[in-house]
Amino acid sequence: MPAAPTDISPFLEDASGYRGSAERVFAPADVAEVRAIASEASGRRIPLTIAGAGTGLTGARVPRGGWVVSLERFRQIEILPGRARCGAGVLLAELQAAAAKTRQFPGPNPTESAASVGGAISTNAGGARSFRYGPMGRQVLALEVTFMDGRTRRYERGDKVDFPYRTVPAPRTTKNAAGYTLHPDLDWVELFSGSEGTLGIVTEAELQLYPEPPAILSGVVFFPSEELALDAVDFWRPVPGLRLLESMDARALDFLRPKYTGMSARARAALMIEQDLASEDDPEIDRWTERLAVQSALEEDSWFGFTAADRERFREFRHALPAITVDLGRRSGVKFSTDFAVPLEKNREMYTYYRQRCEETFPGRYTIFGHIGDANVHVNLLPRPEDADLAERLMEDFARKVVALGGTVAAEHGIGKQKTNLLKLMYSADEIEAMKEVKRHLDPQWLLGQGNIFEF
Ligand SMILES: Cc1cc2nc3c(=O)[nH]c(=O)nc-3n(C[C@H](O)[C@H](O)[C@H](O)COP(=O)(O)OP(=O)(O)OC[C@H]3O[C@@H](n4cnc5c(N)ncnc54)[C@H](O)[C@@H]3O)c2cc1C
């Protein structure tokens, strides 16, 4: 059997702070070793949890006993025109850097670029550019997977699932990572995307790459109010060539002010944009000046740039916020964070509801930010420890409203072990049973990713 890493403690938690336990951690070097681990675990009925980079926010890669298999040694990258072939352990930052050398890029761009390719596929991760390119699952052209019976298979996009299954209707959102995708005419790549390490071990993937446009305008546009920013979202969403549309509310900006001292005191909301350009003289640049004026944005205070360094600076600005709230939550143990999405036309209704209920219940102790282009903003509650139950109830209230509007309780982070209660709000018992039938078909002993998606 392949050697275990000497220190197993990093594998016993993820970025959510959820903690577990394991007997052993394996870091196989190749597919033959992965097969050997799966077969041995299967023969001895030992639960097996698959570890990516551990940036997940739902406890999904955290074991509840048994063995862990880490894909950290699957690091090969081959960049080809229009596609990248990568090992499951390749980090998104590594993929982006390798693709950039050929003037290509992978689509979605999740905010946490320390995530692995295998983890991002398995959570169907989204990102700032999912607004234009869709979530991670949509980028997958082919997958290599090892099942618990020791079989390894390669699936191309379009290879249809070849066993009977019952269909489950999907939410009317642009992203979904709640339970299995089970639409008619399903292919294997779709089934594996977002399956949270419960169906098989992904060892390699081929991912779509896109050519870099000749130039890109990127910016952080500040507004004197959230209402004006919400108006701008509706006007800007259809702008041709717009590939990123993200938001931050007033409290998010307040969190960032100590680090970004140059930010205007008048700024009470921000939208981040990226726009493809034909060149750095593209007339589209002047149109942005007009758009800012029409939407009453704080033009003089806003930040714009054209270079990769500018984009990275703005990405760091976006990343700093979840990094702060994730850290606050881990330290206090009482952070509540949503990953809901609603149909695009319901964005404003849901956002207004979030803000009104948060102001009533936790005035000043919350922040709303994220992928507003996909109607997938994250509400973060930072209650006092004694208010944890109240926060829990508010989260559930939000989830019920989201579902009533045709949305999803997990747009991009998955259900993991921490949100299994939410799955039942979104799907009927019979629909969840249809998902469990798929799980039992591919992992009859229910050893892989125990506790993920379904209560166990
Ligand atoms: C600051 C911050 C910002 C974030 N921003 C975003 C964002 O913008 N968008 C977004 O979607 N997420 C975001 N996340 C969440 C996280 O980065 C994603 O969920 C990411 O996809 C997890 O990847 P990972 O490699 O860390 O997976 P892990 O946490 O290690 O695992 C996640 C799940 O994938 C499974 N898995 C991992 N590798 C494999 C494999 N090879 N085969 C089968 N299953 C596997 C695991 O078993 C587990 O169920 C953010 C997290 C942080 C901390």
Short mmCIF file of C-alpha atoms and ligand atoms in Angstrom, two decimals:
data_model
loop_
_atom_site.label_atom_id
_atom_site.label_comp_id
_atom_site.label_asym_id
_atom_site.label_seq_id
_atom_site.Cartn_x
_atom_site.Cartn_y
_atom_site.Cartn_z
CA MET A 1 0.00 0.00 0.00
CA PRO A 2 1.23 3.58 -0.70
CA ALA A 3 2.89 5.46 2.13
CA ALA A 4 0.76 7.59 4.43
CA PRO A 5 1.78 11.21 5.10
CA THR A 6 3.47 11.41 8.49
CA ASP A 7 1.17 14.14 9.83
CA ILE A 8 -2.49 13.28 9.30
CA SER A 9 -3.92 16.20 11.31
CA PRO A 10 -4.31 18.60 8.32
CA PHE A 11 -6.70 16.06 6.77
CA LEU A 12 -9.01 16.07 9.76
CA GLU A 13 -10.58 19.45 8.93
CA ASP A 14 -11.34 21.79 6.04
CA ALA A 15 -11.82 25.56 5.71
CA SER A 16 -15.20 25.31 7.45
CA GLY A 17 -13.44 24.35 10.67
CA TYR A 18 -15.44 21.09 10.88
CA ARG A 19 -13.29 18.41 12.50
CA GLY A 20 -13.19 14.61 12.18
CA SER A 21 -10.99 11.59 12.73
CA ALA A 22 -9.27 8.94 10.62
CA GLU A 23 -7.20 5.83 11.09
CA ARG A 24 -4.91 6.37 8.11
CA VAL A 25 -4.25 8.80 5.27
CA PHE A 26 -2.92 7.55 1.94
CA ALA A 27 -1.32 9.66 -0.77
CA PRO A 28 -1.17 7.34 -3.81
CA ALA A 29 1.24 8.16 -6.63
CA ASP A 30 -0.72 6.62 -9.51
CA VAL A 31 -4.02 5.06 -10.51
CA ALA A 32 -2.85 1.53 -9.73
CA GLU A 33 -2.29 2.60 -6.11
CA VAL A 34 -5.72 4.30 -6.00
CA ARG A 35 -7.28 1.05 -7.22
CA ALA A 36 -5.44 -0.94 -4.57
CA ILE A 37 -6.68 1.37 -1.81
CA ALA A 38 -10.28 1.28 -3.07
CA SER A 39 -10.25 -2.52 -3.38
CA GLU A 40 -8.72 -3.03 0.05
CA ALA A 41 -11.14 -0.57 1.70
CA SER A 42 -14.00 -2.30 -0.08
CA GLY A 43 -12.88 -5.80 0.93
CA ARG A 44 -12.51 -4.76 4.56
CA ARG A 45 -15.58 -2.45 4.57
CA ILE A 46 -13.52 0.56 5.63
CA PRO A 47 -15.07 3.99 4.96
CA LEU A 48 -12.99 6.07 2.53
CA THR A 49 -13.00 9.88 2.34
CA ILE A 50 -11.41 11.65 -0.62
CA ALA A 51 -9.28 14.70 0.17
CA GLY A 52 -8.60 17.54 -2.24
CA ALA A 53 -6.93 20.73 -1.01
CA GLY A 54 -9.24 21.15 2.00
CA THR A 55 -10.60 24.59 1.07
CA GLY A 56 -14.17 23.27 1.14
CA LEU A 57 -16.72 25.05 3.32
CA THR A 58 -19.04 22.17 4.27
CA GLY A 59 -16.85 19.55 5.98
CA ALA A 60 -17.14 17.31 2.88
CA ARG A 61 -13.53 16.16 2.83
CA VAL A 62 -13.42 15.67 6.60
CA PRO A 63 -13.45 11.96 7.52
CA ARG A 64 -15.64 10.43 10.19
CA GLY A 65 -13.27 7.57 10.85
CA GLY A 66 -11.87 5.09 8.30
CA TRP A 67 -9.25 5.99 5.70
CA VAL A 68 -8.51 9.14 3.72
CA VAL A 69 -7.18 9.09 0.18
CA SER A 70 -5.44 12.33 -0.80
CA LEU A 71 -4.91 13.15 -4.47
CA GLU A 72 -2.09 15.62 -3.70
CA ARG A 73 0.46 13.69 -5.78
CA PHE A 74 -1.64 13.79 -8.96
CA ARG A 75 -0.02 17.02 -10.17
CA GLN A 76 0.66 16.55 -13.90
CA ILE A 77 -0.57 19.32 -16.22
CA GLU A 78 -0.63 19.28 -20.00
CA ILE A 79 -1.89 22.39 -21.74
CA LEU A 80 -3.30 21.90 -25.24
CA PRO A 81 -5.21 24.25 -27.54
CA GLY A 82 -8.67 24.63 -25.99
CA ARG A 83 -8.11 22.12 -23.20
CA ALA A 84 -5.96 21.15 -20.25
CA ARG A 85 -5.34 17.61 -19.05
CA CYS A 86 -4.63 17.66 -15.32
CA GLY A 87 -4.22 15.41 -12.35
CA ALA A 88 -6.93 15.76 -9.72
CA GLY A 89 -4.47 17.30 -7.23
CA VAL A 90 -3.48 20.22 -9.47
CA LEU A 91 -4.38 23.49 -7.77
CA LEU A 92 -6.53 25.98 -9.66
CA ALA A 93 -3.76 28.59 -9.31
CA GLU A 94 -1.31 26.16 -10.98
CA LEU A 95 -3.77 25.46 -13.79
CA GLN A 96 -4.36 29.18 -14.33
CA ALA A 97 -0.62 29.94 -14.40
CA ALA A 98 0.10 27.11 -16.86
CA ALA A 99 -2.81 28.11 -19.13
CA ALA A 100 -1.79 31.79 -19.05
CA LYS A 101 1.57 30.90 -20.65
CA THR A 102 -0.41 29.93 -23.78
CA ARG A 103 -2.76 32.93 -23.49
CA GLN A 104 -5.64 30.71 -22.39
CA PHE A 105 -7.66 30.52 -19.18
CA PRO A 106 -10.06 28.13 -17.43
CA GLY A 107 -13.60 29.55 -17.19
CA PRO A 108 -15.14 29.88 -13.73
CA ASN A 109 -12.32 31.28 -11.53
CA PRO A 110 -13.46 30.37 -8.00
CA THR A 111 -12.28 32.95 -5.48
CA GLU A 112 -10.15 30.34 -3.65
CA SER A 113 -7.45 29.41 -6.16
CA ALA A 114 -5.79 27.06 -3.64
CA ALA A 115 -8.61 24.55 -4.35
CA SER A 116 -7.75 21.43 -6.35
CA VAL A 117 -9.18 20.44 -9.72
CA GLY A 118 -10.68 17.25 -8.22
CA GLY A 119 -12.29 19.18 -5.36
CA ALA A 120 -13.62 21.90 -7.65
CA ILE A 121 -15.24 19.33 -9.97
CA SER A 122 -16.63 17.34 -7.06
CA THR A 123 -18.28 20.42 -5.52
CA ASN A 124 -19.27 21.78 -8.96
CA ALA A 125 -17.52 24.96 -7.80
CA GLY A 126 -18.53 28.27 -9.24
CA GLY A 127 -16.64 31.50 -9.31
CA ALA A 128 -16.58 35.06 -10.40
CA ARG A 129 -16.60 34.14 -14.09
CA SER A 130 -19.29 31.44 -13.78
CA PHE A 131 -21.60 34.32 -14.60
CA ARG A 132 -20.33 33.93 -18.17
CA TYR A 133 -18.84 30.42 -18.39
CA GLY A 134 -20.95 28.41 -15.96
CA PRO A 135 -19.70 26.30 -13.04
CA MET A 136 -16.79 23.86 -12.97
CA GLY A 137 -18.86 20.88 -14.11
CA ARG A 138 -19.57 22.58 -17.41
CA GLN A 139 -15.83 22.86 -18.14
CA VAL A 140 -15.17 19.13 -17.85
CA LEU A 141 -14.51 17.45 -21.21
CA ALA A 142 -13.39 14.09 -19.81
CA LEU A 143 -12.87 12.38 -16.46
CA GLU A 144 -10.90 9.39 -15.21
CA VAL A 145 -12.59 7.78 -12.23
CA THR A 146 -11.90 4.79 -9.98
CA PHE A 147 -14.90 3.12 -8.34
CA MET A 148 -14.98 1.31 -5.01
CA ASP A 149 -14.94 -2.10 -6.75
CA GLY A 150 -11.49 -1.20 -8.15
CA ARG A 151 -12.63 -0.47 -11.73
CA THR A 152 -11.11 2.60 -13.44
CA ARG A 153 -13.04 4.23 -16.28
CA ARG A 154 -12.52 7.19 -18.56
CA TYR A 155 -15.65 9.13 -19.55
CA GLU A 156 -15.89 11.72 -22.30
CA ARG A 157 -18.51 14.42 -22.05
CA GLY A 158 -21.59 12.96 -23.73
CA ASP A 159 -20.97 9.35 -22.58
CA LYS A 160 -24.40 8.53 -21.22
CA VAL A 161 -25.04 6.95 -17.84
CA ASP A 162 -25.74 3.29 -18.66
CA PHE A 163 -27.82 2.16 -15.69
CA PRO A 164 -31.46 2.93 -14.91
CA TYR A 165 -32.11 5.89 -12.63
CA ARG A 166 -35.06 8.09 -11.70
CA THR A 167 -34.97 11.74 -12.70
CA VAL A 168 -35.20 14.67 -10.27
CA PRO A 169 -36.19 18.18 -11.41
CA ALA A 170 -33.44 20.80 -11.17
CA PRO A 171 -33.86 24.30 -9.67
CA ARG A 172 -34.23 27.26 -12.08
CA THR A 173 -30.80 28.68 -11.20
CA THR A 174 -27.63 29.14 -13.24
CA LYS A 175 -25.64 27.02 -10.72
CA ASN A 176 -26.53 24.10 -8.47
CA ALA A 177 -24.45 21.88 -6.18
CA ALA A 178 -27.21 20.37 -4.03
CA GLY A 179 -27.33 16.59 -4.39
CA TYR A 180 -26.90 14.69 -7.66
CA THR A 181 -27.90 16.05 -11.04
CA LEU A 182 -30.44 13.53 -12.33
CA HIS A 183 -32.00 14.88 -15.47
CA PRO A 184 -33.10 12.71 -18.42
CA ASP A 185 -30.30 11.80 -20.84
CA LEU A 186 -27.64 12.30 -18.17
CA ASP A 187 -23.96 11.77 -18.91
CA TRP A 188 -21.29 10.54 -16.50
CA VAL A 189 -19.45 13.84 -16.42
CA GLU A 190 -22.63 15.61 -15.29
CA LEU A 191 -23.34 12.97 -12.65
CA PHE A 192 -19.84 13.26 -11.17
CA SER A 193 -19.84 17.07 -11.15
CA GLY A 194 -21.00 18.03 -7.67
CA SER A 195 -21.17 14.47 -6.33
CA GLU A 196 -18.90 15.47 -3.40
CA GLY A 197 -16.65 12.45 -3.31
CA THR A 198 -19.50 9.98 -2.85
CA LEU A 199 -19.51 8.05 -6.16
CA GLY A 200 -15.89 7.52 -7.23
CA ILE A 201 -12.34 8.87 -7.03
CA VAL A 202 -11.50 11.35 -9.79
CA THR A 203 -7.82 10.99 -10.70
CA GLU A 204 -7.61 13.04 -13.90
CA ALA A 205 -9.74 15.54 -15.81
CA GLU A 206 -9.69 17.31 -19.11
CA LEU A 207 -10.97 20.85 -18.77
CA GLN A 208 -12.04 23.38 -21.34
CA LEU A 209 -9.74 26.40 -21.80
CA TYR A 210 -10.70 29.67 -23.46
CA PRO A 211 -8.48 32.06 -25.45
CA GLU A 212 -7.60 35.27 -23.60
CA PRO A 213 -9.28 38.22 -25.30
CA PRO A 214 -6.91 40.89 -26.74
CA ALA A 215 -7.55 43.13 -23.72
CA ILE A 216 -9.63 43.07 -20.54
CA LEU A 217 -11.04 45.97 -18.56
CA SER A 218 -11.38 45.13 -14.89
CA GLY A 219 -12.75 47.32 -12.18
CA VAL A 220 -14.12 47.78 -8.71
CA VAL A 221 -17.02 50.22 -9.02
CA PHE A 222 -18.15 51.89 -5.82
CA PHE A 223 -21.67 53.17 -5.13
CA PRO A 224 -23.07 55.47 -2.45
CA SER A 225 -25.86 52.94 -1.70
CA GLU A 226 -26.74 49.26 -2.11
CA GLU A 227 -29.95 50.21 -3.95
CA LEU A 228 -27.96 51.93 -6.69
CA ALA A 229 -25.65 48.91 -6.95
CA LEU A 230 -28.67 46.57 -7.28
CA ASP A 231 -30.07 48.77 -10.06
CA ALA A 232 -26.72 48.57 -11.85
CA VAL A 233 -26.72 44.74 -11.62
CA ASP A 234 -29.97 44.59 -13.58
CA PHE A 235 -28.68 47.02 -16.21
CA TRP A 236 -25.21 45.53 -16.56
CA ARG A 237 -25.97 41.80 -16.51
CA PRO A 238 -26.77 41.75 -20.28
CA VAL A 239 -23.71 43.85 -21.31
CA PRO A 240 -22.03 41.89 -24.16
CA GLY A 241 -18.57 40.64 -23.25
CA LEU A 242 -19.07 41.09 -19.50
CA ARG A 243 -17.46 38.06 -17.86
CA LEU A 244 -17.59 38.89 -14.15
CA LEU A 245 -20.16 40.64 -11.96
CA GLU A 246 -19.63 40.43 -8.20
CA SER A 247 -20.97 42.45 -5.30
CA MET A 248 -20.06 43.64 -1.79
CA ASP A 249 -22.40 45.38 0.62
CA ALA A 250 -21.65 48.25 3.02
CA ARG A 251 -20.55 46.01 5.89
CA ALA A 252 -18.26 44.02 3.58
CA LEU A 253 -16.50 47.26 2.66
CA ASP A 254 -16.24 48.16 6.34
CA PHE A 255 -14.49 44.82 6.99
CA LEU A 256 -11.97 45.65 4.27
CA ARG A 257 -11.33 49.32 5.14
CA PRO A 258 -8.54 48.66 7.66
CA LYS A 259 -6.58 46.84 4.95
CA TYR A 260 -7.62 49.03 1.99
CA THR A 261 -7.18 52.48 3.48
CA GLY A 262 -7.51 54.19 0.08
CA MET A 263 -11.18 53.20 -0.21
CA SER A 264 -13.52 56.20 -0.28
CA ALA A 265 -15.54 56.84 2.87
CA ARG A 266 -18.55 57.52 0.60
CA ALA A 267 -18.51 53.96 -0.77
CA ARG A 268 -21.43 51.94 0.67
CA ALA A 269 -21.50 49.14 -1.94
CA ALA A 270 -19.26 47.82 -4.71
CA LEU A 271 -19.62 45.86 -7.92
CA MET A 272 -16.64 44.16 -9.48
CA ILE A 273 -16.58 43.76 -13.25
CA GLU A 274 -14.43 42.30 -16.00
CA GLN A 275 -15.15 43.03 -19.63
CA ASP A 276 -13.56 41.55 -22.77
CA LEU A 277 -12.16 44.21 -25.11
CA ALA A 278 -10.99 44.12 -28.72
CA SER A 279 -8.06 46.38 -27.71
CA GLU A 280 -7.10 48.92 -25.05
CA ASP A 281 -8.66 51.61 -27.31
CA ASP A 282 -11.98 49.78 -27.53
CA PRO A 283 -14.91 52.29 -27.52
CA GLU A 284 -16.46 50.00 -24.90
CA ILE A 285 -14.22 51.73 -22.32
CA ASP A 286 -16.02 55.05 -22.88
CA ARG A 287 -19.33 53.23 -22.61
CA TRP A 288 -18.34 52.24 -19.08
CA THR A 289 -17.83 55.90 -18.21
CA GLU A 290 -21.40 56.51 -19.43
CA ARG A 291 -22.72 53.45 -17.59
CA LEU A 292 -21.20 54.63 -14.31
CA ALA A 293 -22.78 58.06 -14.75
CA VAL A 294 -26.21 56.61 -15.60
CA GLN A 295 -26.13 54.37 -12.51
CA SER A 296 -24.85 57.19 -10.24
CA ALA A 297 -21.72 55.24 -9.32
CA LEU A 298 -18.80 56.97 -7.57
CA GLU A 299 -16.73 57.25 -10.72
CA GLU A 300 -13.88 59.26 -9.23
CA ASP A 301 -13.48 56.80 -6.37
CA SER A 302 -13.71 53.59 -8.45
CA TRP A 303 -10.68 51.52 -9.47
CA PHE A 304 -9.96 50.31 -13.02
CA GLY A 305 -7.13 48.48 -14.73
CA PHE A 306 -6.12 46.58 -17.86
CA THR A 307 -3.25 44.35 -16.77
CA ALA A 308 -3.11 40.86 -15.31
CA ALA A 309 -1.55 42.45 -12.21
CA ASP A 310 -4.64 44.69 -11.85
CA ARG A 311 -6.94 41.68 -12.14
CA GLU A 312 -4.95 39.85 -9.51
CA ARG A 313 -5.09 42.92 -7.22
CA PHE A 314 -8.87 43.01 -7.57
CA ARG A 315 -9.13 39.23 -7.07
CA GLU A 316 -7.15 39.62 -3.85
CA PHE A 317 -9.58 42.36 -2.80
CA ARG A 318 -12.48 39.92 -3.42
CA HIS A 319 -10.68 37.04 -1.72
CA ALA A 320 -9.77 39.11 1.37
CA LEU A 321 -13.40 39.30 2.43
CA PRO A 322 -14.34 35.59 2.55
CA ALA A 323 -10.89 34.95 4.02
CA ILE A 324 -11.71 37.38 6.88
CA THR A 325 -15.22 36.01 7.48
CA VAL A 326 -14.08 32.36 7.24
CA ASP A 327 -11.33 33.12 9.77
CA LEU A 328 -13.70 34.99 12.11
CA GLY A 329 -16.12 32.07 11.97
CA ARG A 330 -13.43 29.49 12.68
CA ARG A 331 -12.19 31.44 15.68
CA SER A 332 -15.60 32.26 17.17
CA GLY A 333 -17.25 29.00 16.14
CA VAL A 334 -20.48 30.90 15.37
CA LYS A 335 -20.40 31.97 11.74
CA PHE A 336 -23.39 31.14 9.60
CA SER A 337 -22.98 31.43 5.87
CA THR A 338 -25.41 30.85 3.02
CA ASP A 339 -24.63 29.52 -0.42
CA PHE A 340 -28.12 29.89 -1.87
CA ALA A 341 -29.01 30.98 -5.39
CA VAL A 342 -32.34 32.00 -6.89
CA PRO A 343 -33.53 32.40 -10.48
CA LEU A 344 -31.99 35.60 -11.88
CA GLU A 345 -35.30 37.47 -12.02
CA LYS A 346 -35.74 36.85 -8.26
CA ASN A 347 -32.36 38.32 -7.31
CA ARG A 348 -33.62 41.65 -6.05
CA GLU A 349 -36.55 40.17 -4.13
CA MET A 350 -34.26 37.71 -2.35
CA TYR A 351 -31.52 40.27 -1.68
CA THR A 352 -34.04 42.70 -0.18
CA TYR A 353 -35.44 39.93 2.00
CA TYR A 354 -31.95 38.97 3.23
CA ARG A 355 -31.13 42.55 4.16
CA GLN A 356 -34.45 43.25 5.86
CA ARG A 357 -34.37 40.08 7.99
CA CYS A 358 -30.66 40.53 8.85
CA GLU A 359 -31.25 44.15 9.92
CA GLU A 360 -34.19 43.06 12.10
CA THR A 361 -32.34 40.15 13.70
CA PHE A 362 -28.60 40.94 13.67
CA PRO A 363 -28.21 44.66 12.96
CA GLY A 364 -24.63 45.38 11.85
CA ARG A 365 -23.51 41.76 12.48
CA TYR A 366 -23.82 40.43 8.95
CA THR A 367 -22.46 40.93 5.46
CA ILE A 368 -23.80 40.08 2.00
CA PHE A 369 -21.39 39.60 -0.90
CA GLY A 370 -20.59 37.33 -3.80
CA HIS A 371 -21.68 36.17 -7.19
CA ILE A 372 -24.57 38.53 -7.79
CA GLY A 373 -24.34 37.97 -11.56
CA ASP A 374 -25.61 34.44 -10.84
CA ALA A 375 -28.05 35.60 -8.10
CA ASN A 376 -25.77 33.67 -5.69
CA VAL A 377 -24.75 36.06 -2.92
CA HIS A 378 -23.39 34.72 0.37
CA VAL A 379 -25.06 36.02 3.52
CA ASN A 380 -22.65 35.77 6.46
CA LEU A 381 -24.06 36.12 9.95
CA LEU A 382 -21.61 36.82 12.76
CA PRO A 383 -23.86 36.48 15.82
CA ARG A 384 -22.88 36.48 19.48
CA PRO A 385 -22.45 32.88 20.70
CA GLU A 386 -25.69 33.07 22.72
CA ASP A 387 -27.61 33.94 19.50
CA ALA A 388 -26.50 30.86 17.58
CA ASP A 389 -29.98 29.27 17.65
CA LEU A 390 -31.55 32.43 16.32
CA ALA A 391 -29.01 32.50 13.49
CA GLU A 392 -29.72 28.86 12.70
CA ARG A 393 -33.44 29.61 12.45
CA LEU A 394 -32.79 32.61 10.21
CA MET A 395 -30.69 30.45 7.87
CA GLU A 396 -33.52 27.98 7.61
CA ASP A 397 -36.00 30.78 6.99
CA PHE A 398 -33.79 32.01 4.12
CA ALA A 399 -33.53 28.48 2.72
CA ARG A 400 -37.34 28.07 2.70
CA LYS A 401 -37.78 31.37 0.88
CA VAL A 402 -35.06 30.47 -1.65
CA VAL A 403 -36.75 27.14 -2.39
CA ALA A 404 -40.16 28.84 -2.69
CA LEU A 405 -38.65 31.14 -5.33
CA GLY A 406 -37.35 28.16 -7.35
CA GLY A 407 -33.77 28.36 -6.05
CA THR A 408 -31.13 26.05 -4.62
CA VAL A 409 -29.84 25.61 -1.05
CA ALA A 410 -26.30 24.93 -2.36
CA ALA A 411 -25.21 26.81 -5.45
CA GLU A 412 -21.47 26.09 -5.44
CA HIS A 413 -20.10 24.81 -2.10
CA GLY A 414 -22.11 21.59 -1.96
CA ILE A 415 -24.04 20.07 0.95
CA GLY A 416 -21.16 18.26 2.63
CA LYS A 417 -21.73 17.13 6.19
CA GLN A 418 -22.88 20.46 7.55
CA LYS A 419 -25.89 21.19 5.35
CA THR A 420 -27.68 17.85 5.02
CA ASN A 421 -30.70 19.37 6.80
CA LEU A 422 -31.11 21.83 3.90
CA LEU A 423 -31.33 19.13 1.23
CA LYS A 424 -34.66 18.04 2.72
CA LEU A 425 -36.07 21.52 2.27
CA MET A 426 -35.30 21.44 -1.43
CA TYR A 427 -36.17 17.88 -2.44
CA SER A 428 -38.96 15.52 -1.41
CA ALA A 429 -38.15 12.28 0.43
CA ASP A 430 -38.80 10.41 -2.81
CA GLU A 431 -36.40 12.63 -4.78
CA ILE A 432 -33.69 12.11 -2.16
CA GLU A 433 -34.39 8.38 -2.34
CA ALA A 434 -33.84 8.54 -6.13
CA MET A 435 -30.39 10.04 -5.43
CA LYS A 436 -29.63 7.37 -2.83
CA GLU A 437 -30.48 4.67 -5.40
CA VAL A 438 -27.68 6.04 -7.61
CA LYS A 439 -25.31 6.06 -4.64
CA ARG A 440 -26.14 2.44 -3.80
CA HIS A 441 -25.71 1.39 -7.42
CA LEU A 442 -22.15 2.76 -7.62
CA ASP A 443 -21.07 2.26 -4.00
CA PRO A 444 -23.28 -0.55 -2.64
CA GLN A 445 -21.51 -0.66 0.73
CA TRP A 446 -21.86 3.12 1.10
CA LEU A 447 -18.17 3.55 1.96
CA LEU A 448 -17.21 6.64 -0.05
CA GLY A 449 -17.64 10.08 1.49
CA GLN A 450 -19.83 8.82 4.33
CA GLY A 451 -21.96 11.60 5.77
CA ASN A 452 -21.78 13.80 2.67
CA ILE A 453 -25.05 14.97 1.04
CA PHE A 454 -27.21 12.44 2.89
CA GLU A 455 -27.59 12.13 6.65
CA PHE A 456 -25.81 9.01 7.79
C1 LIG B 1 -11.75 32.07 1.11
C2 LIG B 1 -12.55 31.06 0.33
C3 LIG B 1 -13.21 31.44 -0.85
C4 LIG B 1 -13.96 30.50 -1.58
N1 LIG B 1 -14.55 30.90 -2.74
C5 LIG B 1 -15.25 30.01 -3.47
C6 LIG B 1 -15.86 30.39 -4.71
O1 LIG B 1 -15.76 31.53 -5.16
N2 LIG B 1 -16.59 29.44 -5.35
C7 LIG B 1 -16.72 28.17 -4.90
O2 LIG B 1 -17.39 27.36 -5.54
N3 LIG B 1 -16.14 27.78 -3.76
C8 LIG B 1 -15.41 28.65 -3.03
N4 LIG B 1 -14.81 28.25 -1.86
C9 LIG B 1 -14.98 26.86 -1.40
C10 LIG B 1 -13.90 25.85 -1.90
O3 LIG B 1 -12.75 26.52 -2.37
C11 LIG B 1 -14.49 24.95 -3.00
O4 LIG B 1 -15.52 24.17 -2.44
C12 LIG B 1 -13.47 24.01 -3.68
O5 LIG B 1 -14.07 23.48 -4.83
C13 LIG B 1 -13.00 22.85 -2.82
O6 LIG B 1 -11.86 22.27 -3.45
P1 LIG B 1 -10.79 21.47 -2.58
O7 LIG B 1 -9.76 20.90 -3.49
O8 LIG B 1 -10.28 22.30 -1.49
O9 LIG B 1 -11.72 20.28 -2.06
P2 LIG B 1 -11.83 19.63 -0.62
O10 LIG B 1 -12.31 20.61 0.37
O11 LIG B 1 -10.61 18.89 -0.28
O12 LIG B 1 -13.01 18.58 -0.93
C14 LIG B 1 -14.28 19.00 -1.33
C15 LIG B 1 -15.11 17.79 -1.77
O13 LIG B 1 -14.59 17.27 -2.99
C16 LIG B 1 -14.29 15.86 -2.81
N5 LIG B 1 -13.10 15.58 -3.63
C17 LIG B 1 -11.91 16.23 -3.58
N6 LIG B 1 -11.09 15.73 -4.50
C18 LIG B 1 -11.75 14.72 -5.12
C19 LIG B 1 -11.41 13.79 -6.15
N7 LIG B 1 -10.21 13.79 -6.73
N8 LIG B 1 -12.35 12.89 -6.54
C20 LIG B 1 -13.59 12.87 -5.96
N9 LIG B 1 -13.95 13.71 -4.98
C21 LIG B 1 -13.03 14.62 -4.56
C22 LIG B 1 -14.06 15.69 -1.33
O14 LIG B 1 -14.27 14.35 -0.92
C23 LIG B 1 -15.11 16.63 -0.79
O15 LIG B 1 -16.37 16.01 -0.82
C24 LIG B 1 -14.05 29.16 -1.12
C25 LIG B 1 -13.38 28.77 0.05
C26 LIG B 1 -12.63 29.70 0.76
C27 LIG B 1 -11.89 29.24 1.98
#
